[in-house]
XYZ file of C-alpha atoms in Angstrom:
655
model
C 85.954 185.351 19.853
C 85.121 181.350 19.291
C 84.060 180.562 15.579
C 80.141 179.586 14.654
C 79.458 176.278 14.442
C 78.988 175.770 10.579
C 75.681 173.384 10.239
C 74.444 173.479 6.759
C 73.386 175.604 3.863
C 70.646 177.443 2.299
C 68.727 175.351 -0.177
C 65.844 177.190 -2.584
C 63.869 174.891 -4.935
C 61.545 176.054 -7.215
C 58.605 174.312 -5.436
C 60.247 175.938 -2.180
C 61.843 179.331 -2.871
C 63.092 181.402 0.058
C 61.868 184.296 0.829
C 61.988 187.475 2.769
C 60.459 186.113 6.121
C 61.236 182.041 6.023
C 63.960 179.528 3.899
C 64.831 175.919 3.713
C 68.773 174.467 4.779
C 70.140 171.143 5.060
C 72.130 170.272 7.578
C 75.097 167.558 7.991
C 73.538 164.305 9.780
C 75.442 165.188 13.279
C 74.414 169.090 13.787
C 72.719 169.788 16.869
C 69.223 171.450 14.734
C 65.599 170.157 15.677
C 62.178 172.561 16.059
C 63.174 175.699 17.881
C 66.914 176.211 17.146
C 68.078 179.105 16.368
C 70.495 179.462 13.529
C 72.380 182.269 11.353
C 73.041 182.961 7.859
C 75.913 184.553 6.863
C 76.740 185.981 3.798
C 79.609 188.800 3.237
C 78.132 192.408 5.382
C 74.398 190.204 5.555
C 73.449 188.743 8.379
C 70.093 186.540 8.643
C 68.797 185.052 12.031
C 65.938 182.611 12.316
C 64.335 180.010 14.184
C 63.615 176.143 13.186
C 60.163 175.577 12.396
C 59.765 172.729 10.916
C 62.440 169.319 9.612
C 62.054 166.385 7.287
C 64.276 163.793 6.220
C 64.422 161.824 3.130
C 66.303 159.546 0.439
C 66.229 159.220 -2.882
C 63.933 156.536 -3.021
C 61.052 156.526 -5.470
C 58.884 154.500 -3.013
C 58.868 152.156 0.186
C 58.474 149.243 -2.163
C 62.277 149.936 -3.692
C 63.612 150.000 0.184
C 61.708 146.842 0.411
C 63.095 144.475 -2.470
C 66.508 146.117 -1.607
C 66.148 144.803 1.745
C 64.556 141.298 0.531
C 61.918 142.075 3.317
C 64.482 141.237 6.033
C 64.646 144.304 8.042
C 67.967 142.841 9.540
C 69.475 143.067 6.238
C 71.881 145.600 5.174
C 70.553 147.251 1.334
C 73.060 146.366 -1.183
C 73.407 150.011 -1.853
C 73.490 152.711 0.784
C 71.385 155.598 0.010
C 72.597 158.849 1.243
C 70.292 160.477 3.789
C 69.571 164.283 3.721
C 67.521 165.954 6.591
C 66.121 169.593 5.690
C 64.815 172.649 8.007
C 62.728 175.355 7.446
C 62.892 178.414 9.413
C 61.096 181.583 9.996
C 63.204 185.049 9.744
C 63.580 187.095 13.085
C 66.144 189.425 12.276
C 67.820 190.943 9.428
C 70.960 192.949 9.658
C 71.076 195.325 7.904
C 67.062 195.550 8.000
C 66.729 196.976 4.628
C 66.686 196.251 1.839
C 64.606 193.277 2.816
C 65.351 190.609 0.164
C 65.225 187.014 -0.244
C 67.126 185.059 2.504
C 70.477 183.795 -0.143
C 72.140 180.852 -0.790
C 74.844 180.616 2.158
C 75.822 178.677 4.971
C 73.835 178.245 8.041
C 75.428 178.457 11.617
C 74.523 177.320 15.036
C 73.767 180.817 17.307
C 75.869 181.634 19.890
C 74.742 183.811 22.557
C 75.973 186.994 20.905
C 73.356 185.479 18.271
C 70.714 184.662 20.244
C 70.919 188.110 22.028
C 70.737 189.480 18.628
C 67.908 187.308 16.877
C 65.543 187.940 20.040
C 66.492 192.018 19.805
C 67.456 191.568 23.446
C 69.384 194.854 22.993
C 67.808 195.961 26.612
C 69.183 192.987 28.432
C 71.376 195.143 30.489
C 68.876 197.812 30.925
C 66.227 196.498 31.173
C 66.353 192.640 31.328
C 64.191 190.224 33.523
C 65.958 186.824 33.215
C 62.986 184.419 31.714
C 65.284 181.063 31.016
C 67.940 179.500 28.808
C 67.711 178.671 25.386
C 69.618 175.586 24.373
C 72.022 175.542 21.116
C 73.464 172.754 20.666
C 75.200 171.742 24.097
C 75.409 175.549 25.569
C 72.271 177.826 27.323
C 72.445 180.848 26.589
C 70.034 183.139 28.705
C 67.049 184.606 27.181
C 65.532 188.312 29.238
C 62.031 189.934 29.110
C 62.180 193.786 28.799
C 60.851 194.745 32.048
C 58.958 197.204 30.186
C 56.832 194.909 28.209
C 56.728 192.971 31.248
C 55.798 195.160 34.331
C 55.500 198.677 31.926
C 54.599 200.788 31.069
C 55.125 200.141 27.555
C 53.096 197.182 27.933
C 52.696 194.719 30.979
C 51.496 191.927 31.974
C 51.958 187.601 31.792
C 49.884 184.782 31.300
C 50.921 181.217 31.127
C 49.143 177.679 30.183
C 49.679 174.662 30.513
C 48.271 170.998 31.871
C 48.072 170.230 35.526
C 50.942 168.822 37.288
C 53.431 168.864 34.377
C 53.267 172.184 33.037
C 55.394 174.213 35.892
C 52.845 177.118 35.894
C 53.438 177.777 40.183
C 56.994 177.124 39.603
C 57.330 179.358 36.604
C 55.732 182.325 38.612
C 58.309 181.953 41.342
C 61.341 181.597 39.074
C 59.830 184.917 37.622
C 59.798 186.767 40.674
C 63.034 185.537 42.012
C 64.428 187.316 38.812
C 62.384 190.502 38.836
C 63.370 190.781 42.462
C 67.207 190.350 41.579
C 67.109 192.724 38.292
C 64.365 195.049 38.327
C 65.532 198.652 39.121
C 62.200 200.065 40.317
C 60.152 199.009 43.395
C 57.835 196.207 43.396
C 56.069 194.019 45.872
C 53.693 191.353 45.125
C 50.495 190.247 45.769
C 49.437 186.236 45.593
C 46.104 185.145 45.782
C 46.524 181.380 46.766
C 43.636 179.768 45.485
C 44.657 175.626 45.477
C 45.451 173.685 48.491
C 49.080 175.005 49.643
C 50.594 175.755 46.509
C 51.703 179.060 47.512
C 51.951 179.152 51.452
C 55.739 178.247 51.751
C 57.546 180.427 49.653
C 59.559 181.617 52.718
C 61.773 178.098 52.535
C 63.800 176.484 50.580
C 63.720 173.161 48.873
C 67.322 172.519 49.429
C 69.001 173.366 52.397
C 72.196 174.756 53.044
C 74.009 171.841 55.172
C 73.844 171.210 59.033
C 70.350 173.155 58.637
C 68.358 172.444 61.543
C 65.500 171.592 59.524
C 67.500 168.668 57.768
C 66.411 165.685 59.428
C 62.691 165.982 59.145
C 63.631 167.219 55.475
C 64.956 164.162 54.754
C 62.159 161.439 56.851
C 59.309 163.866 54.714
C 61.208 162.488 51.953
C 61.609 166.172 50.180
C 63.855 166.149 47.203
C 65.865 169.351 46.582
C 67.085 170.419 43.246
C 69.379 169.180 40.916
C 72.864 170.018 40.777
C 72.989 171.452 37.185
C 69.596 173.715 38.607
C 72.266 175.495 40.528
C 74.455 176.249 37.437
C 71.303 177.439 35.945
C 70.817 179.999 38.354
C 74.496 180.990 37.953
C 74.140 181.429 34.213
C 71.046 183.509 34.691
C 72.070 185.851 37.718
C 69.759 184.859 39.772
C 69.953 183.995 43.576
C 69.131 180.524 44.401
C 67.542 180.670 47.261
C 63.784 181.211 48.796
C 62.004 184.514 49.766
C 63.287 186.653 52.265
C 60.491 188.659 52.852
C 57.017 187.298 52.720
C 53.707 187.815 54.963
C 50.820 185.232 54.631
C 46.704 186.314 55.275
C 44.151 184.198 55.697
C 40.216 185.113 56.838
C 39.325 183.317 60.305
C 36.935 180.087 60.722
C 33.934 180.456 61.991
C 34.918 180.613 65.530
C 37.198 184.355 64.728
C 40.010 182.882 66.354
C 41.765 179.821 64.601
C 43.107 181.024 60.801
C 41.213 179.110 57.934
C 44.748 178.402 56.357
C 46.821 174.937 55.871
C 49.755 177.218 57.423
C 48.630 176.921 60.890
C 51.761 174.962 62.313
C 53.159 177.055 65.418
C 56.934 177.073 64.135
C 54.742 179.180 61.038
C 52.812 181.586 63.018
C 55.371 184.558 63.229
C 54.316 185.340 59.376
C 51.035 184.888 59.219
C 47.846 187.414 59.712
C 44.295 187.591 60.041
C 42.134 188.603 57.530
C 38.738 190.114 58.519
C 36.675 193.179 57.286
C 34.151 195.229 59.417
C 30.835 196.993 58.235
C 32.727 200.171 56.735
C 35.449 198.010 55.383
C 32.867 196.125 53.014
C 29.522 197.870 52.502
C 31.531 199.854 49.264
C 31.676 195.982 47.790
C 27.610 195.547 48.611
C 27.491 194.421 44.679
C 30.169 191.387 45.248
C 27.705 190.038 47.577
C 24.359 190.839 46.443
C 22.479 188.463 44.539
C 22.044 189.463 40.418
C 17.924 189.723 40.872
C 18.385 191.735 44.349
C 21.070 194.299 42.437
C 18.400 196.922 40.764
C 18.161 200.719 40.426
C 15.998 201.052 43.395
C 17.927 198.716 45.663
C 21.098 200.466 44.665
C 20.410 203.791 45.276
C 19.522 202.891 48.847
C 22.880 201.133 49.658
C 24.647 204.371 48.263
C 22.982 206.309 50.893
C 23.571 203.858 53.325
C 27.154 204.084 52.565
C 27.613 207.853 51.967
C 25.118 209.151 54.697
C 24.629 206.419 57.359
C 27.746 204.083 58.108
C 30.448 205.874 60.325
C 28.267 209.010 60.849
C 25.824 210.077 63.215
C 22.676 209.912 62.242
C 18.964 210.855 63.552
C 15.722 208.757 62.954
C 12.868 210.385 64.489
C 13.693 211.121 68.007
C 16.408 208.830 68.040
C 20.250 209.207 67.415
C 22.400 206.283 65.985
C 26.819 206.124 65.322
C 26.223 203.413 62.816
C 29.648 201.619 62.808
C 29.175 197.931 62.656
C 26.109 195.289 61.512
C 24.303 195.469 65.130
C 24.043 199.290 64.889
C 23.311 198.967 61.170
C 20.376 196.673 62.123
C 19.086 198.649 64.988
C 18.906 201.984 62.906
C 17.192 199.467 59.960
C 14.496 198.814 62.985
C 14.259 202.881 63.986
C 13.973 203.249 60.251
C 10.883 200.933 59.397
C 9.336 202.296 63.106
C 9.186 205.422 62.094
C 7.535 204.688 58.690
C 4.519 202.451 60.659
C 4.388 205.091 63.358
C 4.303 208.309 60.965
C 2.224 205.861 58.119
C 4.545 206.958 55.396
C 5.597 203.794 52.685
C 8.851 205.810 52.041
C 11.904 206.976 53.996
C 14.106 208.958 52.424
C 12.846 208.708 48.774
C 13.495 204.920 49.300
C 10.104 202.733 49.563
C 9.299 200.227 52.362
C 9.960 197.056 50.280
C 13.164 198.245 49.231
C 14.312 198.637 52.747
C 13.013 195.548 53.956
C 15.116 193.972 51.232
C 17.984 195.460 51.610
C 17.875 195.019 55.757
C 17.362 191.731 55.281
C 20.239 191.363 52.828
C 22.978 193.236 55.066
C 21.818 191.551 58.510
C 23.053 187.969 56.682
C 26.174 188.693 55.943
C 28.261 188.171 58.838
C 26.392 184.419 58.995
C 27.553 183.938 55.257
C 30.648 185.527 55.813
C 31.806 183.987 59.381
C 35.066 184.445 59.921
C 36.123 187.245 57.087
C 33.489 189.927 58.263
C 33.151 190.545 61.896
C 30.002 191.442 63.505
C 32.006 194.351 65.031
C 34.002 197.603 64.397
C 37.439 195.336 64.741
C 39.036 194.696 61.122
C 42.850 192.979 60.342
C 43.723 193.952 56.974
C 46.716 194.188 54.870
C 49.193 197.193 55.769
C 47.422 199.320 53.908
C 48.605 202.209 56.656
C 51.837 201.563 56.831
C 52.241 200.645 53.192
C 53.917 198.020 50.890
C 57.666 197.423 51.186
C 59.758 196.686 48.222
C 60.802 193.461 47.005
C 58.164 192.180 49.619
C 55.402 189.051 48.837
C 51.510 189.599 50.643
C 50.030 186.336 50.171
C 46.058 186.415 50.545
C 45.102 183.038 50.762
C 41.517 182.144 50.441
C 42.107 177.961 49.159
C 39.728 176.801 51.578
C 36.765 180.159 50.627
C 33.548 179.260 48.923
C 33.148 181.380 45.657
C 31.403 184.238 47.273
C 34.117 184.978 49.726
C 36.649 184.425 47.368
C 35.258 187.427 45.457
C 34.827 189.750 47.660
C 38.420 188.997 48.772
C 40.007 189.362 44.723
C 37.486 192.327 44.427
C 38.248 194.708 47.801
C 42.249 194.109 47.657
C 42.337 194.991 44.252
C 40.681 197.215 44.250
C 42.142 199.022 46.771
C 45.653 198.352 45.476
C 44.409 200.552 42.473
C 43.198 203.639 44.646
C 46.334 203.404 46.355
C 48.348 203.186 43.394
C 46.812 206.053 41.668
C 46.967 208.067 45.063
C 50.832 207.039 45.174
C 50.219 206.301 49.012
C 51.063 202.019 48.752
C 54.642 202.488 49.511
C 55.607 200.918 45.973
C 55.340 202.148 42.546
C 54.394 198.934 40.724
C 52.407 195.734 41.962
C 51.912 192.215 40.555
C 49.125 190.502 41.568
C 49.874 186.616 40.912
C 46.224 184.719 39.972
C 46.192 181.018 38.904
C 43.083 178.998 38.116
C 41.985 182.117 35.614
C 39.034 179.593 33.564
C 37.716 179.691 36.926
C 37.534 183.344 37.941
C 37.538 184.882 34.232
C 35.690 182.127 32.023
C 34.532 182.799 28.635
C 31.316 182.447 28.920
C 28.954 184.985 29.164
C 29.157 185.262 33.121
C 29.874 188.235 35.143
C 30.757 189.101 38.302
C 33.085 191.715 40.049
C 36.308 189.838 40.180
C 35.856 189.112 36.145
C 35.816 192.658 36.001
C 38.169 193.489 38.029
C 40.736 191.011 36.523
C 39.636 193.167 32.966
C 39.855 196.194 34.614
C 43.885 195.312 35.751
C 44.401 193.733 32.278
C 43.237 197.154 30.216
C 44.350 199.797 32.400
C 46.858 198.454 34.947
C 49.897 199.041 33.350
C 49.693 203.146 33.766
C 49.211 202.692 37.624
C 52.033 199.692 38.026
C 49.467 196.994 38.463
C 50.473 194.044 36.942
C 48.889 190.236 36.124
C 50.691 187.251 36.562
C 48.041 184.859 35.442
C 47.952 181.088 34.774
C 45.294 178.291 33.477
C 44.999 174.935 32.071
C 43.286 175.900 28.958
C 43.383 179.490 27.358
C 40.652 179.116 25.246
C 38.497 179.234 27.902
C 39.329 182.586 29.681
C 37.944 185.588 28.792
C 39.619 186.814 25.476
C 40.131 190.212 26.545
C 42.097 189.441 30.100
C 44.512 186.994 28.072
C 44.449 189.349 25.248
C 45.446 192.268 27.269
C 48.660 190.430 28.496
C 52.296 191.363 26.445
C 54.118 188.140 27.142
C 53.274 184.435 27.317
C 54.316 181.393 28.379
C 53.409 177.919 27.606
C 54.437 174.704 29.328
C 52.915 171.570 28.453
C 49.351 171.514 26.621
C 46.858 169.100 25.792
C 46.199 168.106 22.168
C 42.849 169.434 22.294
C 43.331 172.337 23.750
C 45.837 173.152 20.937
C 43.219 172.076 18.278
C 41.191 175.192 18.973
C 41.660 178.240 16.806
C 43.732 180.238 18.851
C 46.470 178.129 18.080
C 46.327 178.125 14.295
C 49.238 180.582 14.034
C 51.677 177.948 15.459
C 53.269 175.193 12.903
C 52.139 171.495 13.335
C 55.998 170.668 14.445
C 55.840 173.412 17.145
C 52.153 171.895 18.314
C 53.329 168.325 18.409
C 56.555 169.930 20.672
C 54.456 171.505 22.846
C 52.296 168.642 23.343
C 55.737 166.680 24.646
C 57.307 169.027 26.614
C 58.688 168.340 30.015
C 59.172 170.178 33.333
C 60.946 172.758 33.144
C 60.402 173.935 29.998
C 58.056 176.229 28.140
C 57.395 178.140 25.049
C 58.079 181.785 25.443
C 56.278 185.118 22.772
C 57.129 188.252 23.650
C 57.035 191.523 21.647
C 60.409 191.641 21.122
C 60.306 188.126 19.487
C 59.339 187.917 16.205
C 58.379 184.101 16.904
C 57.863 181.741 20.352
C 60.833 180.867 21.854
C 61.624 177.728 23.764
C 62.944 177.921 27.295
C 64.187 175.880 29.944
C 64.350 177.457 33.038
C 65.870 176.022 36.661
C 63.220 174.695 39.477
C 62.092 177.294 42.119
C 64.892 177.109 45.322
C 61.181 177.228 47.023
C 59.375 174.265 48.992
C 56.823 172.617 47.117
C 53.233 172.955 48.970
C 52.576 169.298 49.487
C 56.205 169.106 50.676
C 55.635 171.685 52.996
C 52.454 169.687 54.374
C 54.912 167.068 55.286
C 57.288 169.205 56.750
C 54.912 171.286 59.235
C 51.623 169.699 59.311
C 48.807 171.596 59.860
C 47.409 171.571 63.741
C 43.987 170.761 64.390
C 41.767 174.086 65.879
C 43.526 175.417 69.070
C 41.373 176.840 71.754
C 41.053 180.581 72.492
C 43.724 181.038 74.739
C 46.242 179.588 72.519
C 45.166 181.394 69.446
C 45.474 184.742 71.430
C 49.141 183.694 73.077
C 49.896 183.190 69.243
C 48.863 186.378 68.073
C 50.115 188.290 70.699
C 53.519 187.076 71.493
C 54.336 188.592 67.632
C 54.000 191.652 69.765
C 56.135 190.765 72.440
C 58.115 187.783 72.657
C 58.103 187.868 76.853
C 54.155 187.024 76.905
C 53.682 183.586 78.193
C 50.684 181.235 77.944
C 49.476 181.697 81.759
C 49.256 185.679 81.516
C 46.651 185.198 78.283
C 45.001 182.168 80.163
C 44.586 184.322 83.428
C 43.632 187.466 81.548
C 40.535 185.792 79.985
C 39.583 183.103 82.396
C 36.106 183.867 83.142
C 35.465 186.327 79.967
C 32.922 186.284 77.274
C 34.990 184.641 74.250
C 33.388 187.431 72.072
C 35.209 189.831 74.061
C 38.143 188.036 74.364
C 37.833 187.741 70.486
C 37.224 191.491 70.249
C 39.769 192.671 72.053
C 42.571 190.376 70.166
C 41.689 191.909 67.227
C 41.747 195.418 68.319
C 44.930 194.692 69.350
C 46.293 192.949 66.287
C 45.320 195.443 63.909
C 45.783 198.640 66.090
C 48.683 200.589 63.584
C 49.690 202.346 66.905
C 50.567 199.329 68.820
C 51.478 200.087 72.776
C 55.092 198.875 73.737
C 52.825 196.647 76.677
C 50.507 194.361 74.388
C 49.610 192.314 77.031
C 48.226 195.589 79.194
C 46.986 197.394 76.296
C 44.901 193.811 75.184
C 43.359 193.629 79.510
C 42.478 197.278 78.563
C 39.460 195.738 76.297
C 38.472 193.414 78.691
C 35.366 193.925 80.592
C 36.945 194.645 84.373
C 36.192 191.775 86.839
C 35.239 192.910 90.440
C 38.137 192.079 92.719
C 36.722 189.540 94.727
C 35.896 187.936 91.582
C 39.361 188.125 90.084
C 40.869 184.871 89.495
C 44.133 183.103 88.169
C 44.444 180.481 85.611
C 46.838 179.171 88.135
C 44.565 178.471 91.102
C 41.904 176.507 89.498
C 44.613 174.360 87.774
C 45.266 171.660 90.194
C 48.184 170.353 88.531
C 50.349 173.638 87.790
C 52.884 172.913 91.026
C 53.816 169.593 89.156
C 52.468 170.277 85.519
C 51.945 167.852 82.611
C 54.791 168.340 80.494
C 52.838 167.844 77.707
C 50.408 170.366 78.277
C 51.324 173.337 76.261
C 49.341 175.349 79.270
C 51.700 173.798 82.040
C 54.501 176.763 82.403
């Protein structure tokens, strides 16, 4: 075993005595000691582990005037007397072995911590059982792995991770990506991840590496786009942490439609990326129970709430009778017809109420619900078709499901967050999700759970996860620029925290008073790839380094795979159906839909895409939902194309 490196000695003086919780030591000039360094004090059978929190350097000079006179006012002149300089550091005690009796730290030699000492100091006895690599602690020239306890990161003892740092410099997204890689590699139970992409293209290329293997077909395009891979030293960090240096293997993307209901509203629209991009579109039965999300605060009173509950429980999805009319309410058109029948019934019978609900309340709720399709175009379907996450099939272990809401307005984002997380909670509680644990990744927590008094369903949902999610296996990984401006109960329920480069104004807020001035100054100057970690097993915050994820960054991905403009209906149908059957040709789709009303085509496409019992012949199945054409009127796309025999090679439909 390599001996520990001796760096200094504990010093205890009258005005700065040693205590059981902190001590001071001087260190040699060439020692590699700085803020955050882990050290070990040894005296006999006693070992004291500490972390450096402050440091000073001084000489025996009484004042600056003495040095000025000694150099005759010339900074380039050597003083006649070379004065000794001493560097003294303050360290907080992390652990004492044996723990009893707890006494002041004795005057004894101080050593630089090695891997074993780092493990002991941070109480990482769990590293081989439940350890999740978070990064590397630098002790001198060596890098020691640091692990978080999965039972305190993912439950059941505690859960949730919160990351804070300034935009662009704190690498919050990269930190989450690396943490997920470590969890997939080391966590011993089944787990899936749901990421909400809320900023541009941040998380839209998780399945593409930043550094390609030599000879890869995309190598030239990466070079043309100026995509820089990860550094050589990062590969060594991955090896040290035993984490595969690669992109994620199993990622599925979901995005709402645009207003046309066939183009997806996402920046991941390049044809080469279409294989794992799916629509997210909900019908009346999907959203009616979340009415509180999309109704204005002024609309939600006891009367309106009672009527909506009645509609949800007694009307939607059921056969209902109003007077002499019978309805089956499954979509918004049928719901509007039911409302019209109710109002007509009340007028004919001169009644101010229907089933205890007043006419004014009925008119208000009717008006609000009938406008949902227009307010949430592309996200809410006017008909019964819907496309959703794989709730019925079940989530798969080590899969990531990215829900892209970056191009949605605040209300639509609120609805998406609330419904997806609510469904996760319900399925986990019923043990019907397919996996036992789910990590929900949310950025921009300042926006979605602000500390001001505003209350939204999304804020309530995030609070619900943070307070009760760990009992179900529902874990929140959140990030924001300003922790002080996030609802305290949301961040306060996180067991683990990471801090990247911080703004000095943020560090001046009351929440950071527990940190020493030197630690705050270091936080304000951290470089990319450096983080400060707080974890239940660590008595003090620890500074670590982590490698850059081998994942294509959003802006680079946009350069390599430029988003496409809005596509014609036929092309969108082809791309969705060709995922189910690679033998389908573009002209097959064109021939099937020529002359058919666009809404009917969209409805048929969505039925096929989201049918959990898909036919072995998707094209035939798709055609079965289209209205039949009279035989004499049946035409083929090839019959109306004058250039079909000699097609234009630049035309995607000309073959």
